[in-house]
Amino acid sequence: MTAAAATAQKKAPAGLSNTARELMEEINQEAGKHNIWVRTQANAPAQRPWFSETAGEGSGQLASGRVAANQMKTLPHLWRWSEFSPYLHRISEIARKAEVSPIEFADRQSILLLNPGLNGRLQVTNTIRCAISIYNPGDVAPVHLHSPNASRTILSDKGGYTVVEGERCDASRGDLILTPNGTWHDHGNDSKEPVIWIDMLDWPLIEFLDAAWVDHDMPGAQGNARVQPTTHRDGYSRRLYGRGGMMPTFVSHQIGVGRSPAPLIHYRGADVHETLHGLRKEKGDPHEGIKIDFVNPVTGEPVFKTLNYSAQLLRPGEETELKRETAGTFHVVIEGTGATEVGGKRLEWTQNDIFVVPNFLWRRHINTGKNDAVIYSVSDAALMRNIGQYYAQGRDKNGKVTELVH
Ligand SMILES: [Fe+2]
């Protein structure tokens, strides 16, 4: 073969490939009606490793092309208490005067947070849904259970309750009350003031897996409001499991019908506060400050297989080093004032504000206030660890990147 012929042969595939694409697109005109697509594009959108310098690129953008059709990216975002709380009070006022209460036609009086990168879906990350609910005095949400895991983080000082598998949990500010998948639960407010809490669920994930279901027919549910009887004394699960390092030997750790639920369902804000503040003189984690995880007391693992819950304290003036991970994290500010820099944005937060740090993006937290800041968080890092997809990196002030393995 001559050199010229060899060159011509080398060039041929480029020309052929264009023709091939056109020919294949022509086939697609016909194949579409059979719900078939002949592949004419490369995979998209992430054609680089997770740790490459993205600087926010791709975040929040709709992926293009058939291969990644409708794939969406979570954006960093902050919801201010000063902006969302007026809506809660307005729906509370409507409900107070309504003949048919919103709790009857909409199940709840709540607002749902929408991540602006997720195209109107009712979710704050790809796996997490967040609703903020307000219960007027006398409101009752009937007993039910569902396959998604759920929790509520209490914003009001006190008032309101959740009953889980026969245990009534009276709610106070900063409490975390879990309703693991497959546990019967009902809610209400028998105090004199409206109460507000934040519901967080792995609903979008379970829905994506087409495994979301709800059951309202609890055998033995009582009264018109259909609530479950309380079969344990208040504080039952805390008495059994509420002290670290000790576990009862005479009970089954199973609650409800779900798989491997965490049997400690009520974490009190007062205990979280005392624990964090008691540790504030320790060195802490350069990427997180003083941080604690809420764990299943039986296994030491995250409370849900999909989501892990944490609380962290940042001391006045504390600035964490940069960190990024292959998990999305949702934060609620319980105390203090500060900022989180993420993906080129600076989110300035104060008490009761809520913000999201998407996966892959460098972030750091700064306490800009005069007092300690306390932030609660929920992350799908638990899921990512369980499926072998969790990675994290830190970057120190000199720009040195280290792998953070947990
Ligand atoms: Fe529920």
mmCIF file of C-alpha atoms and ligand atoms in Angstrom:
data_model
loop_
_atom_site.group_PDB
_atom_site.id
_atom_site.type_symbol
_atom_site.label_atom_id
_atom_site.label_comp_id
_atom_site.label_asym_id
_atom_site.label_seq_id
_atom_site.Cartn_x
_atom_site.Cartn_y
_atom_site.Cartn_z
ATOM 1 C CA MET A 1 0.000 0.000 0.000
ATOM 2 C CA THR A 2 1.375 3.453 -0.861
ATOM 3 C CA ALA A 3 1.684 6.126 1.786
ATOM 4 C CA ALA A 4 -1.045 8.146 0.022
ATOM 5 C CA ALA A 5 -3.401 5.171 0.014
ATOM 6 C CA ALA A 6 -2.697 4.557 3.699
ATOM 7 C CA THR A 7 -3.531 8.200 4.507
ATOM 8 C CA ALA A 8 -6.732 8.010 2.480
ATOM 9 C CA GLN A 9 -7.705 4.858 4.351
ATOM 10 C CA LYS A 10 -7.000 6.552 7.715
ATOM 11 C CA LYS A 11 -9.116 9.532 6.803
ATOM 12 C CA ALA A 12 -11.970 7.392 5.630
ATOM 13 C CA PRO A 13 -13.391 6.536 9.069
ATOM 14 C CA ALA A 14 -13.987 10.220 9.868
ATOM 15 C CA GLY A 15 -16.037 10.703 6.733
ATOM 16 C CA LEU A 16 -17.713 7.379 7.181
ATOM 17 C CA SER A 17 -18.530 8.144 10.778
ATOM 18 C CA ASN A 18 -20.425 11.294 9.804
ATOM 19 C CA THR A 19 -22.296 9.386 7.175
ATOM 20 C CA ALA A 20 -22.854 6.584 9.652
ATOM 21 C CA ARG A 21 -24.374 9.003 12.139
ATOM 22 C CA GLU A 22 -26.741 10.393 9.499
ATOM 23 C CA LEU A 23 -27.707 6.898 8.410
ATOM 24 C CA MET A 24 -28.272 5.852 12.013
ATOM 25 C CA GLU A 25 -30.338 8.952 12.746
ATOM 26 C CA GLU A 26 -32.472 7.975 9.757
ATOM 27 C CA ILE A 27 -33.039 4.584 11.349
ATOM 28 C CA ASN A 28 -34.073 6.412 14.523
ATOM 29 C CA GLN A 29 -36.953 8.076 12.680
ATOM 30 C CA GLU A 30 -38.389 4.619 12.222
ATOM 31 C CA ALA A 31 -37.230 2.987 15.456
ATOM 32 C CA GLY A 32 -38.822 5.665 17.655
ATOM 33 C CA LYS A 33 -42.285 4.226 17.160
ATOM 34 C CA HIS A 34 -41.030 0.949 18.591
ATOM 35 C CA ASN A 35 -39.547 2.746 21.621
ATOM 36 C CA ILE A 36 -36.071 1.993 20.420
ATOM 37 C CA TRP A 37 -33.149 4.375 20.034
ATOM 38 C CA VAL A 38 -30.074 3.548 17.941
ATOM 39 C CA ARG A 39 -27.111 4.990 19.823
ATOM 40 C CA THR A 40 -25.691 8.019 18.001
ATOM 41 C CA GLN A 41 -24.101 9.912 20.912
ATOM 42 C CA ALA A 42 -21.450 9.306 23.551
ATOM 43 C CA ASN A 43 -22.373 9.105 27.217
ATOM 44 C CA ALA A 44 -23.013 12.435 28.886
ATOM 45 C CA PRO A 45 -22.634 14.611 30.833
ATOM 46 C CA ALA A 46 -19.730 13.708 33.158
ATOM 47 C CA GLN A 47 -16.859 12.610 30.960
ATOM 48 C CA ARG A 48 -14.352 13.419 33.670
ATOM 49 C CA PRO A 49 -13.606 11.877 37.064
ATOM 50 C CA TRP A 50 -15.514 13.209 40.061
ATOM 51 C CA PHE A 51 -12.387 14.821 41.518
ATOM 52 C CA SER A 52 -11.513 16.926 38.461
ATOM 53 C CA GLU A 53 -11.825 20.666 38.991
ATOM 54 C CA THR A 54 -15.426 21.337 38.122
ATOM 55 C CA ALA A 55 -15.776 24.738 39.849
ATOM 56 C CA GLY A 56 -19.501 24.297 39.598
ATOM 57 C CA GLU A 57 -19.458 23.525 35.906
ATOM 58 C CA GLY A 58 -22.342 21.300 34.960
ATOM 59 C CA SER A 59 -24.062 21.932 38.259
ATOM 60 C CA GLY A 60 -27.689 22.830 37.733
ATOM 61 C CA GLN A 61 -27.492 22.484 33.985
ATOM 62 C CA LEU A 62 -29.794 20.212 32.092
ATOM 63 C CA ALA A 63 -27.704 17.592 30.406
ATOM 64 C CA SER A 64 -28.094 17.671 26.668
ATOM 65 C CA GLY A 65 -28.598 14.887 24.195
ATOM 66 C CA ARG A 66 -30.610 11.710 24.224
ATOM 67 C CA VAL A 67 -28.202 9.720 26.399
ATOM 68 C CA ALA A 68 -28.581 12.084 29.365
ATOM 69 C CA ALA A 69 -32.087 13.280 28.580
ATOM 70 C CA ASN A 70 -33.609 15.012 31.611
ATOM 71 C CA GLN A 71 -30.690 14.312 33.900
ATOM 72 C CA MET A 72 -30.495 17.170 36.377
ATOM 73 C CA LYS A 73 -27.951 18.551 38.773
ATOM 74 C CA THR A 74 -28.603 19.866 42.256
ATOM 75 C CA LEU A 75 -27.609 23.530 42.752
ATOM 76 C CA PRO A 76 -26.182 25.117 45.878
ATOM 77 C CA HIS A 77 -29.096 27.014 47.379
ATOM 78 C CA LEU A 78 -30.243 28.759 50.552
ATOM 79 C CA TRP A 79 -33.836 29.123 51.762
ATOM 80 C CA ARG A 80 -34.168 31.933 54.296
ATOM 81 C CA TRP A 81 -36.442 31.580 57.304
ATOM 82 C CA SER A 82 -37.418 35.216 56.769
ATOM 83 C CA GLU A 83 -38.657 34.274 53.280
ATOM 84 C CA PHE A 84 -40.317 30.894 53.809
ATOM 85 C CA SER A 85 -41.857 31.293 57.282
ATOM 86 C CA PRO A 86 -44.474 33.883 56.183
ATOM 87 C CA TYR A 87 -45.969 31.240 53.861
ATOM 88 C CA LEU A 88 -46.334 28.872 56.818
ATOM 89 C CA HIS A 89 -48.170 31.470 58.838
ATOM 90 C CA ARG A 90 -50.423 32.278 55.894
ATOM 91 C CA ILE A 91 -51.469 28.660 55.369
ATOM 92 C CA SER A 92 -51.918 28.272 59.119
ATOM 93 C CA GLU A 93 -54.281 31.258 59.068
ATOM 94 C CA ILE A 94 -56.231 29.851 56.093
ATOM 95 C CA ALA A 95 -56.470 26.491 57.855
ATOM 96 C CA ARG A 96 -57.687 28.083 61.083
ATOM 97 C CA LYS A 97 -60.689 29.587 59.279
ATOM 98 C CA ALA A 98 -61.334 26.830 56.744
ATOM 99 C CA GLU A 99 -64.442 24.667 56.711
ATOM 100 C CA VAL A 100 -62.412 21.877 55.157
ATOM 101 C CA SER A 101 -58.910 21.961 56.578
ATOM 102 C CA PRO A 102 -55.907 21.696 54.203
ATOM 103 C CA ILE A 103 -54.802 18.704 56.266
ATOM 104 C CA GLU A 104 -57.868 16.913 54.873
ATOM 105 C CA PHE A 105 -57.448 17.732 51.171
ATOM 106 C CA ALA A 106 -53.645 18.004 51.037
ATOM 107 C CA ASP A 107 -52.718 15.570 53.837
ATOM 108 C CA ARG A 108 -50.553 18.252 55.499
ATOM 109 C CA GLN A 109 -50.211 21.987 55.979
ATOM 110 C CA SER A 110 -46.771 22.318 54.569
ATOM 111 C CA ILE A 111 -44.530 23.961 52.049
ATOM 112 C CA LEU A 112 -42.068 21.919 50.036
ATOM 113 C CA LEU A 113 -38.635 23.193 49.073
ATOM 114 C CA LEU A 114 -37.599 22.954 45.435
ATOM 115 C CA ASN A 115 -33.979 22.938 44.408
ATOM 116 C CA PRO A 116 -33.716 25.396 41.498
ATOM 117 C CA GLY A 117 -31.510 22.930 39.593
ATOM 118 C CA LEU A 118 -34.100 20.148 39.642
ATOM 119 C CA ASN A 119 -36.618 21.655 37.287
ATOM 120 C CA GLY A 120 -39.560 21.984 39.630
ATOM 121 C CA ARG A 121 -39.345 18.561 41.214
ATOM 122 C CA LEU A 122 -40.341 18.391 44.869
ATOM 123 C CA GLN A 123 -36.872 17.657 46.117
ATOM 124 C CA VAL A 124 -33.854 19.464 47.513
ATOM 125 C CA THR A 125 -31.270 16.957 46.278
ATOM 126 C CA ASN A 126 -31.509 13.954 43.973
ATOM 127 C CA THR A 127 -32.453 11.776 46.949
ATOM 128 C CA ILE A 128 -33.991 14.055 49.594
ATOM 129 C CA ARG A 129 -37.369 15.726 49.923
ATOM 130 C CA CYS A 130 -37.943 18.499 52.439
ATOM 131 C CA ALA A 131 -41.311 19.756 53.628
ATOM 132 C CA ILE A 132 -41.810 22.333 56.361
ATOM 133 C CA SER A 133 -45.050 21.711 58.213
ATOM 134 C CA ILE A 134 -47.156 23.815 60.503
ATOM 135 C CA TYR A 135 -49.697 22.219 62.846
ATOM 136 C CA ASN A 136 -52.369 24.383 64.403
ATOM 137 C CA PRO A 137 -53.664 23.630 67.894
ATOM 138 C CA GLY A 138 -55.878 20.554 67.620
ATOM 139 C CA ASP A 139 -54.516 19.356 64.283
ATOM 140 C CA VAL A 140 -54.028 15.621 63.880
ATOM 141 C CA ALA A 141 -52.373 13.765 61.012
ATOM 142 C CA PRO A 142 -53.837 10.221 60.958
ATOM 143 C CA VAL A 143 -51.698 7.176 61.519
ATOM 144 C CA HIS A 144 -49.913 5.718 58.499
ATOM 145 C CA LEU A 145 -46.692 4.060 57.454
ATOM 146 C CA HIS A 146 -44.608 4.195 54.285
ATOM 147 C CA SER A 147 -41.631 2.618 52.633
ATOM 148 C CA PRO A 148 -39.540 5.812 52.438
ATOM 149 C CA ASN A 149 -37.654 6.788 55.604
ATOM 150 C CA ALA A 150 -38.627 10.072 57.202
ATOM 151 C CA SER A 151 -37.679 12.390 60.034
ATOM 152 C CA ARG A 152 -38.669 15.705 61.545
ATOM 153 C CA THR A 153 -36.425 18.368 62.959
ATOM 154 C CA ILE A 154 -38.313 20.611 65.339
ATOM 155 C CA LEU A 155 -38.042 24.379 64.934
ATOM 156 C CA SER A 156 -40.677 25.521 67.444
ATOM 157 C CA ASP A 157 -39.651 25.830 71.086
ATOM 158 C CA LYS A 158 -42.223 23.259 72.142
ATOM 159 C CA GLY A 159 -45.625 21.798 71.356
ATOM 160 C CA GLY A 160 -46.604 19.093 68.922
ATOM 161 C CA TYR A 161 -45.923 15.399 69.072
ATOM 162 C CA THR A 162 -45.293 12.346 66.944
ATOM 163 C CA VAL A 163 -46.303 8.843 67.983
ATOM 164 C CA VAL A 164 -44.104 6.105 66.520
ATOM 165 C CA GLU A 165 -44.923 2.431 67.058
ATOM 166 C CA GLY A 166 -46.804 3.190 70.266
ATOM 167 C CA GLU A 167 -44.276 5.663 71.685
ATOM 168 C CA ARG A 168 -45.330 9.288 72.007
ATOM 169 C CA CYS A 169 -42.532 11.787 71.396
ATOM 170 C CA ASP A 170 -43.284 15.293 72.668
ATOM 171 C CA ALA A 171 -41.378 17.690 70.479
ATOM 172 C CA SER A 172 -39.045 20.510 71.501
ATOM 173 C CA ARG A 173 -36.719 22.719 69.484
ATOM 174 C CA GLY A 174 -33.749 20.898 68.016
ATOM 175 C CA ASP A 175 -35.295 17.445 68.494
ATOM 176 C CA LEU A 176 -34.849 14.866 65.779
ATOM 177 C CA ILE A 177 -37.704 12.361 65.590
ATOM 178 C CA LEU A 178 -37.270 9.430 63.231
ATOM 179 C CA THR A 179 -39.927 7.412 61.484
ATOM 180 C CA PRO A 180 -37.944 4.598 59.863
ATOM 181 C CA ASN A 181 -39.532 2.875 56.886
ATOM 182 C CA GLY A 182 -42.359 0.586 57.871
ATOM 183 C CA THR A 183 -43.139 2.213 61.251
ATOM 184 C CA TRP A 184 -46.682 3.365 62.105
ATOM 185 C CA HIS A 185 -46.715 7.044 62.992
ATOM 186 C CA ASP A 186 -49.135 9.900 63.539
ATOM 187 C CA HIS A 187 -48.630 13.547 64.418
ATOM 188 C CA GLY A 188 -50.524 16.283 66.166
ATOM 189 C CA ASN A 189 -50.491 19.435 68.184
ATOM 190 C CA ASP A 190 -52.344 19.558 71.496
ATOM 191 C CA SER A 191 -50.701 22.776 72.659
ATOM 192 C CA LYS A 192 -52.110 26.301 72.345
ATOM 193 C CA GLU A 193 -49.715 27.606 69.677
ATOM 194 C CA PRO A 194 -48.954 26.463 66.100
ATOM 195 C CA VAL A 195 -45.831 24.325 65.812
ATOM 196 C CA ILE A 196 -43.374 24.119 62.940
ATOM 197 C CA TRP A 197 -41.022 21.334 62.003
ATOM 198 C CA ILE A 198 -38.987 20.207 59.004
ATOM 199 C CA ASP A 199 -39.781 16.846 57.441
ATOM 200 C CA MET A 200 -36.931 15.185 55.582
ATOM 201 C CA LEU A 201 -37.423 12.025 53.593
ATOM 202 C CA ASP A 202 -35.624 9.795 51.128
ATOM 203 C CA TRP A 203 -38.871 9.806 49.154
ATOM 204 C CA PRO A 204 -37.395 10.901 45.754
ATOM 205 C CA LEU A 205 -34.926 8.020 45.889
ATOM 206 C CA ILE A 206 -37.494 5.380 46.797
ATOM 207 C CA GLU A 207 -39.878 6.833 44.226
ATOM 208 C CA PHE A 208 -37.148 6.663 41.596
ATOM 209 C CA LEU A 209 -36.729 2.995 42.489
ATOM 210 C CA ASP A 210 -40.506 2.602 42.124
ATOM 211 C CA ALA A 211 -40.662 1.232 45.656
ATOM 212 C CA ALA A 212 -42.659 4.004 47.363
ATOM 213 C CA TRP A 213 -45.891 2.965 49.044
ATOM 214 C CA VAL A 214 -48.096 4.115 51.893
ATOM 215 C CA ASP A 215 -50.494 2.226 54.181
ATOM 216 C CA HIS A 216 -53.219 4.082 56.103
ATOM 217 C CA ASP A 217 -55.064 1.079 57.509
ATOM 218 C CA MET A 218 -53.499 0.379 60.845
ATOM 219 C CA PRO A 219 -55.322 -2.359 62.694
ATOM 220 C CA GLY A 220 -56.498 -0.879 66.000
ATOM 221 C CA ALA A 221 -56.341 2.775 64.941
ATOM 222 C CA GLN A 222 -58.625 4.764 67.204
ATOM 223 C CA GLY A 223 -61.308 7.434 66.864
ATOM 224 C CA ASN A 224 -62.380 9.713 64.030
ATOM 225 C CA ALA A 225 -58.859 11.057 63.766
ATOM 226 C CA ARG A 226 -57.553 7.508 63.395
ATOM 227 C CA VAL A 227 -54.554 7.620 65.691
ATOM 228 C CA GLN A 228 -52.617 4.740 67.165
ATOM 229 C CA PRO A 229 -52.850 3.870 70.846
ATOM 230 C CA THR A 230 -49.775 4.702 72.915
ATOM 231 C CA THR A 231 -48.524 1.384 74.208
ATOM 232 C CA HIS A 232 -45.265 2.549 75.779
ATOM 233 C CA ARG A 233 -44.510 5.163 78.396
ATOM 234 C CA ASP A 234 -43.044 8.420 77.045
ATOM 235 C CA GLY A 235 -39.304 8.246 76.505
ATOM 236 C CA TYR A 236 -39.394 4.461 75.974
ATOM 237 C CA SER A 237 -36.767 4.174 73.233
ATOM 238 C CA ARG A 238 -34.506 6.727 74.937
ATOM 239 C CA ARG A 239 -34.614 4.743 78.167
ATOM 240 C CA LEU A 240 -33.673 1.613 76.228
ATOM 241 C CA TYR A 241 -31.016 3.049 73.918
ATOM 242 C CA GLY A 242 -30.393 6.678 74.894
ATOM 243 C CA ARG A 243 -27.074 6.209 76.662
ATOM 244 C CA GLY A 244 -24.070 5.452 74.521
ATOM 245 C CA GLY A 245 -22.369 2.136 75.040
ATOM 246 C CA MET A 246 -25.270 0.401 76.786
ATOM 247 C CA MET A 247 -27.940 -1.722 75.159
ATOM 248 C CA PRO A 248 -30.852 -3.665 76.652
ATOM 249 C CA THR A 249 -30.736 -7.450 76.320
ATOM 250 C CA PHE A 250 -34.425 -8.224 76.854
ATOM 251 C CA VAL A 251 -36.128 -6.584 73.851
ATOM 252 C CA SER A 252 -36.200 -7.200 70.148
ATOM 253 C CA HIS A 253 -34.512 -4.332 68.323
ATOM 254 C CA GLN A 254 -37.057 -4.595 65.527
ATOM 255 C CA ILE A 255 -39.701 -1.874 65.317
ATOM 256 C CA GLY A 256 -42.354 -1.834 62.610
ATOM 257 C CA VAL A 257 -42.198 -3.944 59.483
ATOM 258 C CA GLY A 258 -39.196 -2.344 57.759
ATOM 259 C CA ARG A 259 -35.770 -3.881 57.270
ATOM 260 C CA SER A 260 -33.184 -3.099 59.984
ATOM 261 C CA PRO A 261 -34.785 0.061 61.381
ATOM 262 C CA ALA A 262 -32.936 2.098 64.023
ATOM 263 C CA PRO A 263 -34.917 1.517 67.252
ATOM 264 C CA LEU A 264 -33.979 4.857 68.919
ATOM 265 C CA ILE A 265 -36.518 7.248 67.448
ATOM 266 C CA HIS A 266 -36.247 10.410 69.524
ATOM 267 C CA TYR A 267 -33.052 12.436 69.828
ATOM 268 C CA ARG A 268 -33.597 15.452 72.050
ATOM 269 C CA GLY A 269 -32.314 18.867 71.037
ATOM 270 C CA ALA A 270 -31.277 19.538 74.627
ATOM 271 C CA ASP A 271 -29.033 16.439 74.567
ATOM 272 C CA VAL A 272 -27.544 17.388 71.189
ATOM 273 C CA HIS A 273 -26.852 20.904 72.477
ATOM 274 C CA GLU A 274 -25.245 19.607 75.665
ATOM 275 C CA THR A 275 -23.115 17.062 73.776
ATOM 276 C CA LEU A 276 -21.845 19.542 71.183
ATOM 277 C CA HIS A 277 -21.140 22.303 73.681
ATOM 278 C CA GLY A 278 -19.467 19.798 76.006
ATOM 279 C CA LEU A 279 -17.041 18.947 73.197
ATOM 280 C CA ARG A 280 -16.364 22.494 71.998
ATOM 281 C CA LYS A 281 -12.909 22.661 73.566
ATOM 282 C CA GLU A 282 -11.753 19.616 71.605
ATOM 283 C CA LYS A 283 -9.773 20.129 68.423
ATOM 284 C CA GLY A 284 -12.501 18.783 66.154
ATOM 285 C CA ASP A 285 -12.325 18.039 62.442
ATOM 286 C CA PRO A 286 -10.636 20.668 60.224
ATOM 287 C CA HIS A 287 -13.370 20.163 57.598
ATOM 288 C CA GLU A 288 -16.367 20.033 59.950
ATOM 289 C CA GLY A 289 -15.574 21.559 63.364
ATOM 290 C CA ILE A 290 -17.119 19.628 66.278
ATOM 291 C CA LYS A 291 -19.352 17.089 64.581
ATOM 292 C CA ILE A 292 -21.438 14.174 65.831
ATOM 293 C CA ASP A 293 -23.415 11.578 63.901
ATOM 294 C CA PHE A 294 -26.796 10.257 64.950
ATOM 295 C CA VAL A 295 -26.428 6.477 64.767
ATOM 296 C CA ASN A 296 -28.424 3.300 65.045
ATOM 297 C CA PRO A 297 -27.479 2.277 68.619
ATOM 298 C CA VAL A 298 -27.621 -1.417 67.735
ATOM 299 C CA THR A 299 -25.194 -1.279 64.823
ATOM 300 C CA GLY A 300 -23.369 2.055 65.145
ATOM 301 C CA GLU A 301 -24.320 2.711 61.537
ATOM 302 C CA PRO A 302 -26.261 5.676 60.126
ATOM 303 C CA VAL A 303 -29.886 5.752 61.318
ATOM 304 C CA PHE A 304 -31.138 4.972 57.808
ATOM 305 C CA LYS A 305 -29.438 2.868 55.138
ATOM 306 C CA THR A 306 -29.949 5.788 52.768
ATOM 307 C CA LEU A 307 -29.466 8.915 54.870
ATOM 308 C CA ASN A 308 -27.188 9.886 57.689
ATOM 309 C CA TYR A 309 -27.959 12.660 60.155
ATOM 310 C CA SER A 310 -25.364 14.801 61.883
ATOM 311 C CA ALA A 311 -25.005 17.908 64.001
ATOM 312 C CA GLN A 312 -21.963 20.139 64.108
ATOM 313 C CA LEU A 313 -20.730 23.091 66.106
ATOM 314 C CA LEU A 314 -18.526 25.846 64.727
ATOM 315 C CA ARG A 315 -16.861 28.119 67.214
ATOM 316 C CA PRO A 316 -16.860 31.905 66.709
ATOM 317 C CA GLY A 317 -14.412 32.777 63.946
ATOM 318 C CA GLU A 318 -13.931 29.119 62.975
ATOM 319 C CA GLU A 319 -13.390 28.531 59.252
ATOM 320 C CA THR A 320 -13.287 24.953 58.054
ATOM 321 C CA GLU A 321 -10.961 23.754 55.344
ATOM 322 C CA LEU A 322 -12.402 22.923 51.953
ATOM 323 C CA LYS A 323 -14.080 19.546 51.475
ATOM 324 C CA ARG A 324 -16.011 17.866 48.712
ATOM 325 C CA GLU A 325 -17.702 14.515 48.512
ATOM 326 C CA THR A 326 -19.818 12.348 46.264
ATOM 327 C CA ALA A 327 -22.930 13.019 48.324
ATOM 328 C CA GLY A 328 -25.504 15.803 48.552
ATOM 329 C CA THR A 329 -26.056 17.425 51.954
ATOM 330 C CA PHE A 330 -28.975 19.371 53.328
ATOM 331 C CA HIS A 331 -28.355 21.711 56.293
ATOM 332 C CA VAL A 332 -30.559 23.394 58.890
ATOM 333 C CA VAL A 333 -29.116 26.185 61.031
ATOM 334 C CA ILE A 334 -30.178 25.680 64.641
ATOM 335 C CA GLU A 335 -27.970 28.304 66.303
ATOM 336 C CA GLY A 336 -25.727 31.124 65.159
ATOM 337 C CA THR A 337 -24.748 33.064 62.073
ATOM 338 C CA GLY A 338 -22.260 32.315 59.357
ATOM 339 C CA ALA A 339 -21.611 31.502 55.734
ATOM 340 C CA THR A 340 -20.946 28.493 53.567
ATOM 341 C CA GLU A 341 -18.925 28.922 50.403
ATOM 342 C CA VAL A 342 -19.810 26.308 47.821
ATOM 343 C CA GLY A 343 -19.230 26.049 44.079
ATOM 344 C CA GLY A 344 -18.315 29.722 43.769
ATOM 345 C CA LYS A 345 -21.352 30.901 45.778
ATOM 346 C CA ARG A 346 -21.406 32.309 49.273
ATOM 347 C CA LEU A 347 -24.525 31.352 51.233
ATOM 348 C CA GLU A 348 -24.955 33.649 54.260
ATOM 349 C CA TRP A 349 -27.042 31.946 56.914
ATOM 350 C CA THR A 350 -28.629 32.579 60.250
ATOM 351 C CA GLN A 351 -30.939 30.704 62.614
ATOM 352 C CA ASN A 352 -33.593 28.494 60.918
ATOM 353 C CA ASP A 353 -32.152 29.037 57.432
ATOM 354 C CA ILE A 354 -31.785 25.944 55.278
ATOM 355 C CA PHE A 355 -29.213 25.254 52.574
ATOM 356 C CA VAL A 356 -27.999 22.555 50.222
ATOM 357 C CA VAL A 357 -24.454 21.591 49.295
ATOM 358 C CA PRO A 358 -24.548 19.445 46.131
ATOM 359 C CA ASN A 359 -22.175 16.576 45.500
ATOM 360 C CA PHE A 360 -18.725 17.156 43.915
ATOM 361 C CA LEU A 361 -18.476 20.858 44.838
ATOM 362 C CA TRP A 362 -15.812 22.252 47.164
ATOM 363 C CA ARG A 363 -17.329 23.842 50.236
ATOM 364 C CA ARG A 364 -16.298 25.381 53.527
ATOM 365 C CA HIS A 365 -18.240 26.675 56.526
ATOM 366 C CA ILE A 366 -17.421 29.900 58.380
ATOM 367 C CA ASN A 367 -18.858 31.035 61.704
ATOM 368 C CA THR A 368 -19.029 34.812 61.290
ATOM 369 C CA GLY A 369 -20.977 35.407 64.519
ATOM 370 C CA LYS A 370 -19.994 36.065 68.116
ATOM 371 C CA ASN A 371 -21.549 32.837 69.416
ATOM 372 C CA ASP A 372 -21.249 29.153 68.623
ATOM 373 C CA ALA A 373 -23.086 28.054 65.480
ATOM 374 C CA VAL A 374 -24.908 24.719 65.393
ATOM 375 C CA ILE A 375 -25.943 23.150 62.095
ATOM 376 C CA TYR A 376 -27.873 19.917 61.615
ATOM 377 C CA SER A 377 -27.392 18.029 58.369
ATOM 378 C CA VAL A 378 -28.806 15.161 56.373
ATOM 379 C CA SER A 379 -26.793 13.553 53.642
ATOM 380 C CA ASP A 380 -27.074 10.629 51.258
ATOM 381 C CA ALA A 381 -23.470 9.681 52.073
ATOM 382 C CA ALA A 382 -24.978 6.669 53.901
ATOM 383 C CA LEU A 383 -26.461 5.400 50.656
ATOM 384 C CA MET A 384 -23.291 6.183 48.716
ATOM 385 C CA ARG A 385 -21.180 4.214 51.213
ATOM 386 C CA ASN A 386 -23.561 1.272 51.041
ATOM 387 C CA ILE A 387 -23.324 1.107 47.264
ATOM 388 C CA GLY A 388 -19.573 1.703 47.159
ATOM 389 C CA GLN A 389 -19.760 5.194 45.651
ATOM 390 C CA TYR A 390 -18.651 7.373 48.544
ATOM 391 C CA TYR A 391 -15.481 9.421 48.125
ATOM 392 C CA ALA A 392 -14.370 12.608 49.840
ATOM 393 C CA GLN A 393 -11.424 14.946 49.562
ATOM 394 C CA GLY A 394 -10.099 17.808 51.650
ATOM 395 C CA ARG A 395 -7.986 20.743 50.568
ATOM 396 C CA ASP A 396 -5.845 22.609 53.073
ATOM 397 C CA LYS A 397 -4.900 26.287 53.045
ATOM 398 C CA ASN A 398 -1.839 25.532 50.904
ATOM 399 C CA GLY A 399 -3.998 23.873 48.283
ATOM 400 C CA LYS A 400 -2.844 20.351 49.186
ATOM 401 C CA VAL A 401 -5.570 17.813 48.376
ATOM 402 C CA THR A 402 -5.955 14.729 50.576
ATOM 403 C CA GLU A 403 -8.275 11.744 50.332
ATOM 404 C CA LEU A 404 -10.644 11.541 53.287
ATOM 405 C CA VAL A 405 -11.543 7.927 53.886
ATOM 406 C CA HIS A 406 -14.186 7.028 56.424
HETATM 407 FE FE FE B 1 -45.363 9.847 57.255
#
